[in-house]
Coordinates of C-alpha atoms and ligand atoms in Angstrom, one line a residue:
M1 CA 0.0 0.0 0.0
V2 CA 1.3 3.5 -0.9
P3 CA 1.5 5.7 2.3
T4 CA -0.6 8.9 2.2
D5 CA 0.9 12.3 3.2
R6 CA -1.1 12.1 6.4
Q7 CA 0.5 8.7 7.2
D8 CA 3.9 10.1 6.4
A9 CA 3.4 13.0 8.8
T10 CA 2.2 10.6 11.5
H11 CA 5.2 8.4 11.1
A12 CA 7.5 11.4 11.2
Q13 CA 5.8 12.5 14.4
L14 CA 6.1 9.1 16.0
V15 CA 9.8 8.7 15.1
L16 CA 10.4 12.2 16.5
E17 CA 8.6 11.3 19.7
M18 CA 10.7 8.2 20.2
L19 CA 13.9 10.1 19.4
L20 CA 13.0 12.8 21.9
E21 CA 12.1 10.2 24.5
S22 CA 15.5 8.6 24.0
G23 CA 17.3 12.0 24.7
S24 CA 21.0 11.6 24.3
D25 CA 20.7 7.8 24.0
F26 CA 20.1 5.9 20.7
A27 CA 16.7 4.6 19.7
S28 CA 17.3 1.3 17.9
G29 CA 16.0 0.8 14.4
E30 CA 14.3 -2.4 15.6
A31 CA 12.4 -0.5 18.4
L32 CA 11.3 2.1 15.9
S33 CA 10.2 -0.3 13.3
G34 CA 8.3 -2.4 16.0
K35 CA 6.5 0.7 17.3
L36 CA 5.6 2.0 13.9
G37 CA 4.8 -1.3 12.3
L38 CA 7.2 -0.4 9.4
S39 CA 10.1 -2.2 7.9
R40 CA 13.7 -1.0 8.8
T41 CA 14.0 0.4 5.3
A42 CA 10.8 2.4 5.7
V43 CA 12.1 3.7 9.0
W44 CA 15.3 4.8 7.3
K45 CA 13.1 6.7 4.7
V46 CA 11.2 8.5 7.5
V47 CA 14.6 9.5 9.1
N48 CA 15.8 10.8 5.7
A49 CA 12.6 12.8 5.2
L50 CA 13.1 14.3 8.6
R51 CA 16.7 15.2 7.7
D52 CA 15.4 16.9 4.6
R53 CA 13.2 19.0 6.9
G54 CA 16.2 20.2 8.8
Y55 CA 16.5 17.6 11.6
A56 CA 20.1 16.5 12.4
I57 CA 19.8 12.7 13.2
E58 CA 22.8 10.6 13.8
A59 CA 22.7 7.0 12.5
V60 CA 25.1 4.4 13.9
P61 CA 25.0 0.7 12.7
S62 CA 23.9 -1.7 15.5
R63 CA 23.0 1.2 17.8
G64 CA 20.3 3.1 16.0
Y65 CA 19.3 6.7 15.7
R66 CA 19.9 9.7 17.8
L67 CA 18.5 13.2 17.6
I68 CA 21.2 15.9 17.5
R69 CA 19.4 19.0 16.5
V70 CA 15.8 20.2 15.8
P71 CA 15.1 23.1 13.4
D72 CA 13.7 26.3 14.9
R73 CA 10.5 26.2 13.0
L74 CA 6.8 26.2 14.0
T75 CA 4.8 23.5 12.3
A76 CA 2.8 20.6 13.5
L77 CA 5.9 18.4 13.2
E78 CA 7.8 20.5 15.7
I79 CA 4.9 21.2 18.0
L80 CA 2.9 17.9 18.3
P81 CA 5.7 15.5 19.5
L82 CA 6.4 17.9 22.4
L83 CA 2.8 18.7 23.3
E84 CA 1.5 17.9 26.8
T85 CA -2.0 19.4 26.7
H86 CA -5.4 17.7 26.3
D87 CA -7.0 20.3 24.1
L88 CA -4.8 23.3 23.4
G89 CA -2.8 23.0 20.2
R90 CA -3.9 19.4 19.4
T91 CA -4.9 20.8 15.9
V92 CA -2.3 23.1 14.4
H93 CA -2.8 25.4 11.4
A94 CA 0.8 26.6 10.6
F95 CA 1.7 29.1 7.9
D96 CA 4.8 30.8 6.6
S97 CA 3.1 34.1 6.4
L98 CA -0.4 35.4 7.3
G99 CA -1.9 38.8 7.6
S100 CA -2.8 38.0 11.2
T101 CA -3.1 34.7 13.0
S102 CA -6.0 36.1 15.0
E103 CA -7.9 37.1 11.9
H104 CA -7.4 33.6 10.5
A105 CA -8.4 31.9 13.8
F106 CA -11.5 34.1 14.0
R107 CA -12.5 32.9 10.5
L108 CA -11.8 29.3 11.4
A109 CA -13.8 29.6 14.6
A110 CA -16.8 31.2 12.8
E111 CA -16.7 28.2 10.5
G112 CA -16.8 25.8 13.4
A113 CA -13.2 25.2 14.6
E114 CA -13.0 23.4 17.9
H115 CA -11.8 24.5 21.3
G116 CA -8.0 24.6 21.4
E117 CA -7.3 24.8 17.6
L118 CA -4.1 26.8 17.1
V119 CA -3.0 29.1 14.3
V120 CA 0.7 30.0 14.1
A121 CA 2.7 31.8 11.5
E122 CA 6.4 32.5 10.9
Q123 CA 5.5 36.1 10.2
Q124 CA 2.5 38.4 10.1
T125 CA 2.1 41.1 7.5
A126 CA -0.8 42.9 9.4
G127 CA -0.3 41.8 13.0
R128 CA -2.9 43.4 15.2
G129 CA -2.4 44.9 18.6
R130 CA -4.7 46.2 21.3
R131 CA -6.8 49.3 20.7
G132 CA -6.3 49.3 16.9
R133 CA -2.6 49.3 17.0
S134 CA -0.3 47.1 14.9
W135 CA 2.0 44.4 16.2
A136 CA 5.5 44.2 14.6
S137 CA 5.9 40.6 13.4
P138 CA 9.3 40.0 11.8
P139 CA 9.8 36.6 10.1
G140 CA 11.2 33.5 11.8
K141 CA 12.1 35.1 15.2
N142 CA 9.1 35.4 17.4
L143 CA 5.9 33.7 18.4
Y144 CA 2.7 34.7 16.8
A145 CA -0.1 32.3 17.9
S146 CA -3.9 32.5 18.1
L147 CA -6.1 30.0 19.9
V148 CA -9.8 29.3 19.4
L149 CA -11.4 28.9 22.9
R150 CA -15.0 27.9 23.6
P151 CA -15.4 28.7 27.3
E152 CA -18.7 28.2 29.1
L153 CA -18.9 31.8 30.2
P154 CA -21.3 34.8 29.9
P155 CA -19.7 37.5 27.7
Q156 CA -19.3 39.9 30.7
R157 CA -16.7 37.4 32.2
A158 CA -14.6 37.1 29.0
P159 CA -12.1 39.8 30.2
E160 CA -11.1 37.3 32.9
L161 CA -9.5 35.2 30.1
T162 CA -7.3 38.2 29.1
L163 CA -5.9 38.5 32.6
L164 CA -5.6 34.7 32.8
A165 CA -3.6 34.6 29.5
A166 CA -1.2 37.3 30.9
V167 CA -0.6 35.2 34.0
A168 CA 0.2 32.1 31.8
V169 CA 2.6 34.1 29.5
A170 CA 4.3 35.6 32.5
E171 CA 4.8 32.2 34.1
A172 CA 6.0 30.6 30.8
L173 CA 8.6 33.5 30.5
R174 CA 9.6 33.1 34.1
G175 CA 10.1 29.4 33.5
D176 CA 12.8 30.3 31.1
G177 CA 14.4 32.7 33.5
V178 CA 12.9 35.9 32.1
V179 CA 11.3 37.8 35.0
A180 CA 8.4 39.4 33.2
S181 CA 5.7 41.5 35.0
I182 CA 2.2 42.3 33.9
K183 CA 1.2 45.9 33.2
W184 CA -2.6 46.2 33.5
P185 CA -4.5 44.7 31.8
N186 CA -2.2 42.3 29.9
D187 CA 1.1 43.8 28.7
L188 CA 4.1 41.7 29.5
Q189 CA 7.2 43.7 30.3
V190 CA 10.8 43.3 31.4
G191 CA 12.6 46.4 32.7
G192 CA 9.7 48.6 31.4
K193 CA 10.0 47.2 27.9
K194 CA 7.4 45.2 26.2
I195 CA 8.2 41.5 25.6
A196 CA 4.8 40.1 24.9
G197 CA 1.2 41.2 24.2
I198 CA -2.2 39.6 24.2
L199 CA -5.2 40.4 22.2
T200 CA -8.6 38.8 23.1
E201 CA -11.4 38.9 20.5
L202 CA -14.9 37.7 21.1
S203 CA -17.9 36.5 19.3
A204 CA -20.9 36.4 21.6
E205 CA -24.6 37.0 22.0
A206 CA -26.3 38.6 25.1
D207 CA -25.8 35.7 27.5
R208 CA -23.4 33.3 25.8
V209 CA -19.9 33.4 24.4
H210 CA -19.7 31.6 21.0
F211 CA -15.9 31.7 21.0
V212 CA -12.9 33.7 22.0
V213 CA -9.8 34.1 19.9
L214 CA -6.8 34.5 22.1
G215 CA -3.9 36.1 20.2
I216 CA -0.5 35.9 21.8
G217 CA 2.7 37.6 20.5
V218 CA 6.0 36.9 22.3
N219 CA 9.2 38.5 21.3
L220 CA 11.5 35.5 21.5
N221 CA 14.6 35.8 19.3
A222 CA 14.2 39.2 17.7
A223 CA 17.1 41.7 17.8
P224 CA 16.3 45.5 18.0
S225 CA 17.2 45.7 14.3
D226 CA 14.4 43.3 13.5
F227 CA 11.8 45.8 14.6
P228 CA 10.8 49.1 13.1
A229 CA 12.7 52.0 14.8
E230 CA 9.8 53.2 17.0
V231 CA 9.2 49.7 18.3
A232 CA 12.9 48.9 18.9
E233 CA 13.0 51.7 21.5
T234 CA 10.1 50.2 23.6
A235 CA 10.4 46.5 23.0
T236 CA 12.7 43.8 24.2
S237 CA 13.0 40.0 23.6
V238 CA 13.9 36.8 25.4
Q239 CA 17.1 36.7 23.4
R240 CA 18.0 40.2 24.5
V241 CA 17.3 39.5 28.2
L242 CA 19.0 36.1 28.4
G243 CA 21.7 36.5 25.8
R244 CA 20.7 33.3 24.1
R245 CA 18.2 32.0 21.5
V246 CA 15.2 30.0 22.6
N247 CA 13.6 27.2 20.6
R248 CA 10.2 28.6 19.7
A249 CA 8.3 25.3 19.6
A250 CA 9.6 24.3 23.0
F251 CA 8.5 27.7 24.4
L252 CA 5.1 27.4 22.7
V253 CA 4.3 23.9 24.2
R254 CA 5.3 25.1 27.7
L255 CA 3.1 28.1 27.2
L256 CA 0.2 26.0 26.1
R257 CA 0.5 23.7 29.0
T258 CA 0.6 26.6 31.5
L259 CA -2.4 28.2 29.8
E260 CA -4.4 25.0 29.9
E261 CA -3.6 24.5 33.6
W262 CA -4.9 28.0 34.3
L263 CA -8.0 27.5 32.1
D264 CA -8.8 24.3 33.9
L265 CA -8.4 26.0 37.3
H266 CA -10.6 28.9 36.2
E267 CA -13.3 26.5 35.1
Q268 CA -13.2 24.7 38.4
L269 CA -12.7 27.6 40.8
G270 CA -13.6 30.8 38.9
F271 CA -11.5 34.0 38.6
E272 CA -10.3 34.3 42.2
P273 CA -7.1 32.2 41.9
V274 CA -6.2 33.9 38.6
R275 CA -6.8 37.3 40.3
A276 CA -4.5 36.4 43.1
R277 CA -1.7 35.3 40.8
W278 CA -2.2 38.3 38.5
R279 CA -1.8 40.6 41.6
A280 CA 1.5 38.9 42.5
L281 CA 2.9 39.2 38.9
S282 CA 1.7 42.8 38.4
S283 CA 4.0 45.8 38.1
T284 CA 1.0 48.2 38.1
L285 CA -0.5 47.8 41.6
G286 CA 0.7 50.3 44.1
E287 CA 2.0 52.7 41.4
E288 CA 1.0 56.2 40.5
V289 CA -0.4 55.9 37.0
L290 CA -2.1 57.8 34.2
V291 CA -4.8 55.8 32.6
K292 CA -5.9 56.6 29.0
A293 CA -9.3 55.2 28.6
E294 CA -11.7 55.6 25.6
R295 CA -13.0 59.0 26.4
R296 CA -11.1 60.1 29.5
E297 CA -7.8 60.3 31.2
L298 CA -7.5 59.5 34.9
R299 CA -4.6 59.9 37.2
G300 CA -4.2 58.1 40.5
R301 CA -2.8 55.2 42.5
A302 CA -3.5 51.7 41.1
E303 CA -5.0 50.1 44.2
D304 CA -6.2 46.7 43.0
I305 CA -8.1 44.8 40.4
D306 CA -11.8 44.2 41.0
V307 CA -13.5 40.8 41.0
D308 CA -14.0 41.1 37.3
G309 CA -10.5 42.4 36.4
A310 CA -11.3 46.1 36.2
L311 CA -8.6 48.4 37.5
L312 CA -9.4 50.2 40.8
L313 CA -7.8 53.6 40.8
R314 CA -7.7 55.9 43.8
T315 CA -8.0 59.4 42.3
E316 CA -8.4 62.8 44.0
G317 CA -12.1 62.5 43.4
G318 CA -12.4 59.0 44.9
L319 CA -12.2 55.4 43.7
E320 CA -12.7 54.8 40.0
R321 CA -13.3 51.5 38.2
V322 CA -11.6 51.3 34.8
L323 CA -12.6 48.6 32.4
A324 CA -10.3 49.2 29.4
G325 CA -7.4 51.5 28.7
D326 CA -3.7 52.0 28.6
V327 CA -1.7 52.5 31.7
E328 CA 1.4 54.8 31.9
Q329 CA 3.4 54.9 35.1
V330 CA 3.8 58.4 36.3
R331 CA 7.5 58.8 37.2
S332 CA 8.9 59.7 40.6
R333 CA 8.0 63.4 40.1
I334 CA 4.7 62.8 41.7
R335 CA 5.9 60.6 44.6
R336 CA 8.7 62.8 45.8
Ligands
BTN401 C1 -1.0 44.2 22.3 O1 -1.2 45.2 21.7 O2 -0.2 44.1 23.3 C2 -1.5 42.8 21.8 C3 -0.6 42.2 20.7 C4 -1.1 40.8 20.3 C5 -0.2 40.3 19.1 C6 -0.6 38.9 18.8 S1 0.5 38.2 17.7 C7 -0.5 36.8 17.4 C8 -1.9 37.4 17.3 N1 -2.2 37.9 15.9 C9 -2.4 39.2 15.9 O3 -2.6 39.8 14.8 N2 -2.2 39.7 17.1 C10 -2.0 38.7 18.1

């Protein structure tokens, strides 16, 4: 029987899984062919197909195969063998280039895509940021990912997911040694510079969320010269902070696992644990800030976030609740 493309992809994934499991040891050709139900020659062909896709695989007679290097690329082949989630990222839509992963995910969701389907791209030509801004998306360096979520939530509670995602991204970055903090509501910063951003888009009716598209951009391996000049000033990346490159697929699967753990907790216990963790990771609370909201500017001390994620601001006129806006820290001028 002639193998289909789908079978080839599954075989490649299974071989990769076994090689990854073996770590620095060899996986024997016999074990691989037994697990896959393929002849030794067919296994050899799968290994060669993987090499053509940029995997460095050592082959030693009578010992077997060993994975030496994986390519830094984001497709199902790189993502699925590492994935530890039950839903998130189990279906991957990967592209070399897209206008926006969120725009694409929104279309897929409207056509019926399931909870957890993931859209990733090597670059975006029209990356979208919050409040109508654009998101600089140079090719091959960073993470541009959008997830279709189908939470059982009334629309008023959807903003909780934005704060939840910020917590998950901050924890994934911290897991790599990058001490990122959250600027309300969901900017991820290191040393006052932006390292990641989250865009939540919603399709809902009065009492029910149809779906949420969670768009996450993380500056992983970009150098300042990869960004437009105005962004280079205000942005940083994991590579800049740590002084070394990170494997984007490995980062993504850790992020998906963390995100799924928080989503599960949120489903079981509600927003309170997310709120507590958000507070601990926030750089906004306790600071004197200027909040630029839709039709007004407010200045005051960021006291807390409310039970629904709104910012509670102590102004001269009293306590204000801010649902959406941009926060700027007011420098020491005001505190001294
Ligand atoms: C922000 O302004 O901070 C939010 C930025 C969100 C960027 C991500 S990149 C992946 C996804 N696709 C988009 O077009 N935007 C989001």
